[in-house]
Short mmCIF file of C-alpha atoms in Angstrom, two decimals:
data_model
loop_
_atom_site.label_atom_id
_atom_site.label_comp_id
_atom_site.label_asym_id
_atom_site.label_seq_id
_atom_site.Cartn_x
_atom_site.Cartn_y
_atom_site.Cartn_z
CA MET A 189 63.01 77.91 -31.68
CA THR A 190 63.30 81.51 -30.52
CA LYS A 191 60.04 83.41 -30.14
CA THR A 192 60.63 87.12 -30.70
CA ALA A 193 58.48 90.14 -29.84
CA TRP A 194 59.03 93.64 -31.18
CA VAL A 195 58.23 96.55 -28.86
CA PHE A 196 58.05 100.23 -29.71
CA PRO A 197 58.84 103.15 -27.37
CA GLY A 198 56.68 106.23 -26.96
CA GLN A 199 57.08 109.85 -25.98
CA GLY A 200 60.16 110.46 -23.86
CA SER A 201 62.44 108.25 -25.97
CA GLN A 202 62.94 110.86 -28.69
CA ALA A 203 66.48 112.15 -29.24
CA THR A 204 67.90 114.89 -31.43
CA GLY A 205 69.40 113.33 -34.54
CA MET A 206 67.27 110.19 -34.44
CA GLY A 207 66.71 108.68 -37.87
CA ALA A 208 69.58 110.62 -39.44
CA ASP A 209 70.86 107.47 -41.17
CA LEU A 210 67.43 106.71 -42.68
CA VAL A 211 67.08 109.75 -44.93
CA ASP A 212 69.40 108.37 -47.65
CA LEU A 213 67.75 104.95 -47.85
CA PRO A 214 65.00 104.36 -50.46
CA VAL A 215 62.39 103.20 -47.93
CA GLY A 216 63.29 106.11 -45.65
CA GLN A 217 62.99 108.66 -48.45
CA ALA A 218 59.62 107.25 -49.50
CA LYS A 219 58.11 107.26 -46.01
CA LEU A 220 59.53 110.71 -45.15
CA ALA A 221 58.04 112.15 -48.34
CA ILE A 222 54.61 110.69 -47.50
CA ALA A 223 54.90 112.04 -43.97
CA GLU A 224 55.78 115.55 -45.13
CA ASP A 225 52.78 115.54 -47.47
CA ILE A 226 50.44 114.55 -44.62
CA LEU A 227 51.97 116.64 -41.82
CA GLY A 228 52.99 119.71 -43.80
CA TRP A 229 56.44 119.71 -42.20
CA SER A 230 59.63 117.66 -42.45
CA VAL A 231 60.21 114.91 -39.90
CA SER A 232 63.93 114.78 -40.69
CA GLU A 233 64.28 118.54 -40.16
CA VAL A 234 62.48 118.44 -36.82
CA CYS A 235 64.55 115.43 -35.70
CA SER A 236 67.72 117.38 -36.41
CA SER A 237 66.44 120.62 -34.87
CA ASP A 238 66.78 121.85 -31.30
CA ASP A 239 65.51 119.61 -28.53
CA ALA A 240 62.74 122.04 -27.53
CA GLN A 241 60.89 121.61 -30.82
CA LEU A 242 61.35 117.83 -31.00
CA SER A 243 60.18 117.46 -27.39
CA ARG A 244 56.89 119.25 -28.06
CA THR A 245 54.10 116.66 -28.21
CA LEU A 246 52.83 118.10 -31.51
CA TYR A 247 56.09 117.03 -33.17
CA THR A 248 57.36 114.24 -30.92
CA GLN A 249 54.61 111.74 -31.62
CA PRO A 250 54.58 111.92 -35.45
CA CYS A 251 58.40 111.86 -35.52
CA LEU A 252 58.58 108.72 -33.39
CA TYR A 253 55.85 107.01 -35.42
CA VAL A 254 57.60 107.73 -38.73
CA ILE A 255 61.13 106.81 -37.61
CA GLU A 256 60.01 103.58 -35.92
CA SER A 257 57.86 102.61 -38.92
CA ILE A 258 60.83 103.03 -41.26
CA LEU A 259 62.91 100.77 -39.02
CA VAL A 260 60.10 98.20 -39.20
CA ASP A 261 60.17 98.33 -42.99
CA LEU A 262 63.94 97.84 -42.99
CA LEU A 263 63.66 94.86 -40.66
CA ARG A 264 61.13 93.29 -43.01
CA GLU A 265 63.38 93.95 -46.00
CA LYS A 266 66.01 91.82 -44.26
CA GLY A 267 63.48 89.03 -43.72
CA HIS A 268 62.75 89.60 -40.02
CA GLN A 269 59.25 89.12 -38.58
CA PRO A 270 57.94 89.23 -34.99
CA ALA A 271 55.74 86.65 -33.30
CA LEU A 272 54.05 89.36 -31.20
CA VAL A 273 54.12 93.16 -31.06
CA ALA A 274 53.43 95.83 -28.45
CA GLY A 275 54.10 99.52 -27.98
CA HIS A 276 54.26 101.91 -25.04
CA SER A 277 51.56 104.59 -25.39
CA LEU A 278 52.34 106.24 -28.79
CA GLY A 279 54.36 103.13 -29.65
CA GLU A 280 51.15 101.09 -29.83
CA TYR A 281 50.36 102.81 -33.12
CA VAL A 282 53.62 101.51 -34.60
CA ALA A 283 52.77 98.04 -33.26
CA LEU A 284 49.41 98.16 -35.05
CA TYR A 285 51.08 99.32 -38.28
CA THR A 286 53.61 96.49 -37.95
CA ALA A 287 50.79 93.98 -37.50
CA GLY A 288 49.05 95.21 -40.65
CA VAL A 289 46.02 96.60 -38.80
CA PHE A 290 46.15 99.88 -40.74
CA SER A 291 48.35 101.50 -43.37
CA PHE A 292 51.30 103.78 -42.63
CA GLU A 293 49.30 106.75 -43.88
CA ALA A 294 46.20 105.95 -41.82
CA GLY A 295 48.31 105.46 -38.70
CA LEU A 296 50.15 108.74 -39.23
CA ARG A 297 46.88 110.65 -39.61
CA LEU A 298 45.69 109.15 -36.33
CA VAL A 299 48.96 110.04 -34.62
CA GLN A 300 48.87 113.56 -36.05
CA ARG A 301 45.41 114.21 -34.61
CA ARG A 302 46.30 112.53 -31.32
CA ALA A 303 49.37 114.77 -31.02
CA GLU A 304 47.35 117.91 -31.80
CA LEU A 305 44.75 117.11 -29.16
CA MET A 306 47.26 116.14 -26.49
CA ASP A 307 49.47 119.15 -27.24
CA SER A 308 46.53 121.51 -26.80
CA THR A 309 45.61 120.06 -23.41
CA SER A 310 46.58 122.46 -20.64
CA ASP A 311 44.98 120.90 -17.55
CA GLY A 312 46.75 118.46 -15.31
CA LYS A 313 50.17 117.22 -14.33
CA MET A 314 52.20 114.02 -14.44
CA ALA A 315 55.07 112.76 -12.28
CA ALA A 316 57.32 109.71 -12.23
CA LEU A 317 57.89 107.82 -8.97
CA ILE A 318 60.90 105.54 -8.61
CA GLY A 319 61.60 103.30 -5.62
CA PHE A 320 58.45 103.42 -3.47
CA ASP A 321 56.15 101.31 -1.32
CA ARG A 322 53.56 99.94 -3.74
CA GLU A 323 50.94 99.31 -1.07
CA ALA A 324 51.28 102.85 0.27
CA LEU A 325 50.98 104.28 -3.23
CA ASP A 326 47.89 102.23 -4.05
CA GLN A 327 46.27 103.30 -0.78
CA GLN A 328 46.96 106.99 -1.40
CA LEU A 329 45.67 106.78 -4.97
CA GLN A 330 42.42 105.25 -3.71
CA GLN A 331 42.04 108.00 -1.12
CA THR A 332 42.95 110.93 -3.38
CA PRO A 333 40.39 112.06 -5.98
CA GLY A 334 41.72 113.47 -9.22
CA VAL A 335 44.84 111.32 -9.67
CA VAL A 336 45.42 107.88 -11.21
CA LEU A 337 48.21 105.48 -12.05
CA ALA A 338 48.96 106.44 -15.67
CA ASN A 339 51.96 104.20 -16.43
CA ASP A 340 52.57 101.01 -14.46
CA ASN A 341 56.03 100.44 -15.94
CA ASN A 342 57.45 97.93 -13.46
CA ALA A 343 57.41 97.17 -9.76
CA GLY A 344 59.69 100.10 -8.94
CA GLN A 345 58.72 102.72 -11.52
CA VAL A 346 55.34 104.30 -12.23
CA VAL A 347 53.87 107.54 -13.52
CA ILE A 348 50.92 109.25 -11.87
CA SER A 349 48.60 111.66 -13.65
CA GLY A 350 45.84 114.04 -12.59
CA THR A 351 45.12 117.51 -11.30
CA PRO A 352 48.19 119.49 -10.17
CA GLU A 353 46.91 119.51 -6.57
CA ALA A 354 46.27 115.76 -6.45
CA VAL A 355 49.61 114.87 -8.06
CA ALA A 356 51.43 117.19 -5.63
CA HIS A 357 49.62 115.51 -2.72
CA ILE A 358 50.77 112.03 -3.81
CA MET A 359 54.34 113.25 -4.27
CA ALA A 360 54.29 114.74 -0.77
CA THR A 361 52.72 111.76 1.02
CA VAL A 362 54.28 108.72 -0.69
CA LYS A 363 57.94 108.21 0.11
CA ALA A 364 60.00 107.49 -3.00
CA LYS A 365 63.69 107.45 -3.86
CA ARG A 366 62.87 109.85 -6.68
CA ALA A 367 59.74 111.82 -7.57
CA VAL A 368 60.12 113.73 -10.82
CA PRO A 369 57.49 116.04 -12.37
CA LEU A 370 57.23 115.41 -16.12
CA ASN A 371 57.43 118.18 -18.70
CA VAL A 372 54.13 117.46 -20.47
CA SER A 373 51.19 119.67 -21.35
CA GLY A 374 48.48 117.69 -19.59
CA ALA A 375 47.39 114.71 -17.52
CA PHE A 376 47.86 112.03 -20.19
CA HIS A 377 46.37 108.56 -19.62
CA SER A 378 43.87 109.85 -17.09
CA PRO A 379 40.14 110.69 -17.05
CA LEU A 380 41.09 114.35 -17.55
CA MET A 381 41.81 113.42 -21.18
CA ALA A 382 38.16 112.44 -21.77
CA PRO A 383 37.25 115.54 -23.86
CA ALA A 384 40.26 114.98 -26.13
CA ALA A 385 39.48 111.26 -26.34
CA THR A 386 35.89 112.00 -27.40
CA GLU A 387 37.11 114.29 -30.18
CA PHE A 388 39.75 111.77 -31.23
CA GLN A 389 37.12 109.03 -31.50
CA GLN A 390 35.68 110.76 -34.57
CA VAL A 391 38.97 110.31 -36.41
CA LEU A 392 39.42 106.78 -35.09
CA ASP A 393 35.99 105.79 -36.39
CA SER A 394 36.97 106.87 -39.91
CA VAL A 395 39.89 104.41 -40.12
CA THR A 396 39.45 100.80 -41.22
CA PHE A 397 41.03 98.31 -38.79
CA GLN A 398 42.04 95.02 -40.40
CA ASP A 399 42.61 91.87 -38.37
CA ALA A 400 46.24 91.76 -37.19
CA GLN A 401 48.72 89.45 -38.94
CA VAL A 402 50.47 88.84 -35.59
CA PRO A 403 49.00 89.20 -32.08
CA VAL A 404 49.11 92.67 -30.50
CA LEU A 405 49.34 93.26 -26.75
CA SER A 406 47.60 96.55 -25.94
CA ASN A 407 48.33 99.08 -23.21
CA VAL A 408 44.88 98.99 -21.62
CA GLU A 409 44.48 95.23 -21.99
CA PRO A 410 47.82 93.40 -22.22
CA LEU A 411 46.51 90.17 -23.70
CA PRO A 412 47.22 89.02 -27.28
CA ALA A 413 44.52 89.92 -29.80
CA THR A 414 44.22 89.91 -33.58
CA ASP A 415 40.58 90.93 -34.12
CA GLY A 416 40.49 94.38 -35.68
CA SER A 417 37.37 95.48 -33.79
CA VAL A 418 38.94 94.46 -30.46
CA LEU A 419 42.15 96.35 -31.26
CA ARG A 420 40.14 99.44 -32.25
CA ASP A 421 38.21 99.33 -28.96
CA ARG A 422 41.42 98.99 -26.97
CA LEU A 423 43.01 101.91 -28.78
CA SER A 424 39.94 104.08 -28.19
CA ARG A 425 40.43 103.56 -24.44
CA GLN A 426 44.14 104.26 -24.48
CA MET A 427 44.12 108.04 -24.14
CA THR A 428 42.25 107.93 -20.81
CA GLY A 429 43.42 104.47 -19.67
CA SER A 430 46.57 103.32 -17.89
CA VAL A 431 49.60 101.94 -19.71
CA ARG A 432 49.88 98.51 -18.06
CA TRP A 433 53.45 97.82 -19.14
CA ARG A 434 54.40 95.72 -16.08
CA GLU A 435 51.55 93.30 -16.82
CA LEU A 436 52.37 93.39 -20.51
CA SER A 437 55.98 92.39 -19.77
CA LEU A 438 54.79 89.47 -17.67
CA GLN A 439 52.41 88.45 -20.46
CA LEU A 440 55.29 88.32 -22.95
CA ALA A 441 56.96 85.74 -20.72
CA ALA A 442 53.68 83.85 -20.32
CA GLU A 443 53.36 83.69 -24.12
CA GLY A 444 56.75 81.99 -24.34
CA VAL A 445 58.62 85.01 -25.71
CA ASP A 446 62.33 84.55 -25.04
CA ARG A 447 63.66 87.49 -27.11
CA VAL A 448 62.47 91.10 -27.24
CA ILE A 449 63.70 93.70 -29.73
CA GLU A 450 63.01 97.35 -28.93
CA VAL A 451 62.64 99.12 -32.27
CA GLY A 452 63.20 102.85 -31.94
CA PRO A 453 65.40 105.38 -30.14
CA GLY A 454 66.71 104.72 -26.66
CA LYS A 455 66.55 101.69 -24.39
CA VAL A 456 63.65 102.57 -22.11
CA LEU A 457 61.46 99.54 -22.77
CA THR A 458 64.21 96.92 -22.63
CA GLY A 459 65.27 98.48 -19.33
CA LEU A 460 61.75 98.18 -17.96
CA ILE A 461 61.32 94.60 -19.19
CA LYS A 462 64.68 93.56 -17.73
CA ARG A 463 63.49 94.53 -14.25
CA THR A 464 60.30 92.49 -14.66
CA CYS A 465 61.43 89.51 -16.76
CA GLY A 466 65.16 89.02 -16.32
CA ASP A 467 65.30 85.79 -18.35
CA ILE A 468 64.21 87.34 -21.66
CA ALA A 469 67.03 88.22 -24.09
CA LEU A 470 66.86 91.92 -24.95
CA GLU A 471 68.08 93.80 -28.04
CA ASN A 472 67.80 97.35 -29.33
CA ILE A 473 67.55 98.64 -32.89
CA SER A 474 67.61 102.42 -33.24
CA SER A 475 69.41 102.70 -36.58
CA ALA A 476 69.71 100.89 -39.90
CA ALA A 477 73.24 99.78 -39.02
CA GLU A 478 71.91 97.79 -36.05
CA ILE A 479 69.58 95.63 -38.14
CA PRO A 480 70.96 92.08 -38.47
CA ALA A 481 71.61 90.83 -41.99
#
């Protein structure tokens, strides 16, 4: 019997026009109306606006959460259920909603505050490295204060995060096929996010976390868990902790998962998993039309 995991992409997967086919569906209309009431702006309008607005963290994160959550609801309407769930950075919030840990509304309020705090961060820099010597990178990170491994996506692709000077030093000293600065407002998933994480904790503490209905693999600790208090603790560490996606991908295979569905725009996560676990069957659902009957 096939064991299926659903995974949810985060910031960087957004695309102008995403979710356009969801606005005429009953579940889409309902969720979009709730979202507009909470956010004070229209997700569908932002998704169809210019790329500059959609790519701003303040808007990107709530838009992805809402669109991916609607796709989850549509999958359930067709009788589909995952055996495990996981999400990349922002996507972890959709995973927790999918697992029944908190309501759509509670999750959106968390994402809204997270986006506000991260959007207002002005210190730090991030950069993606592709095709590099892992040992050399690890050595330089240990020797360079102020920079950490933010996203360990797979063996050949990572993101570093830290002070502009420290990130520039790593980019200059570690040979890579590609080293690309990221257009973000701050050093996400690094200790530099500690002030924002402390402020966010106040909102996180106000939300009730139920035990998960299916196991969740978290970014900071990629082992299956269902206990609500454990999942809350893991999420509280996410803003300053590394996204351990390479280990998470390996854990999916260790759990006997033989099929992964990426629910949301783009194909980033299936691409990353393919490079780590080539034997897992991979699918993508970014629109209602792609949901199997």
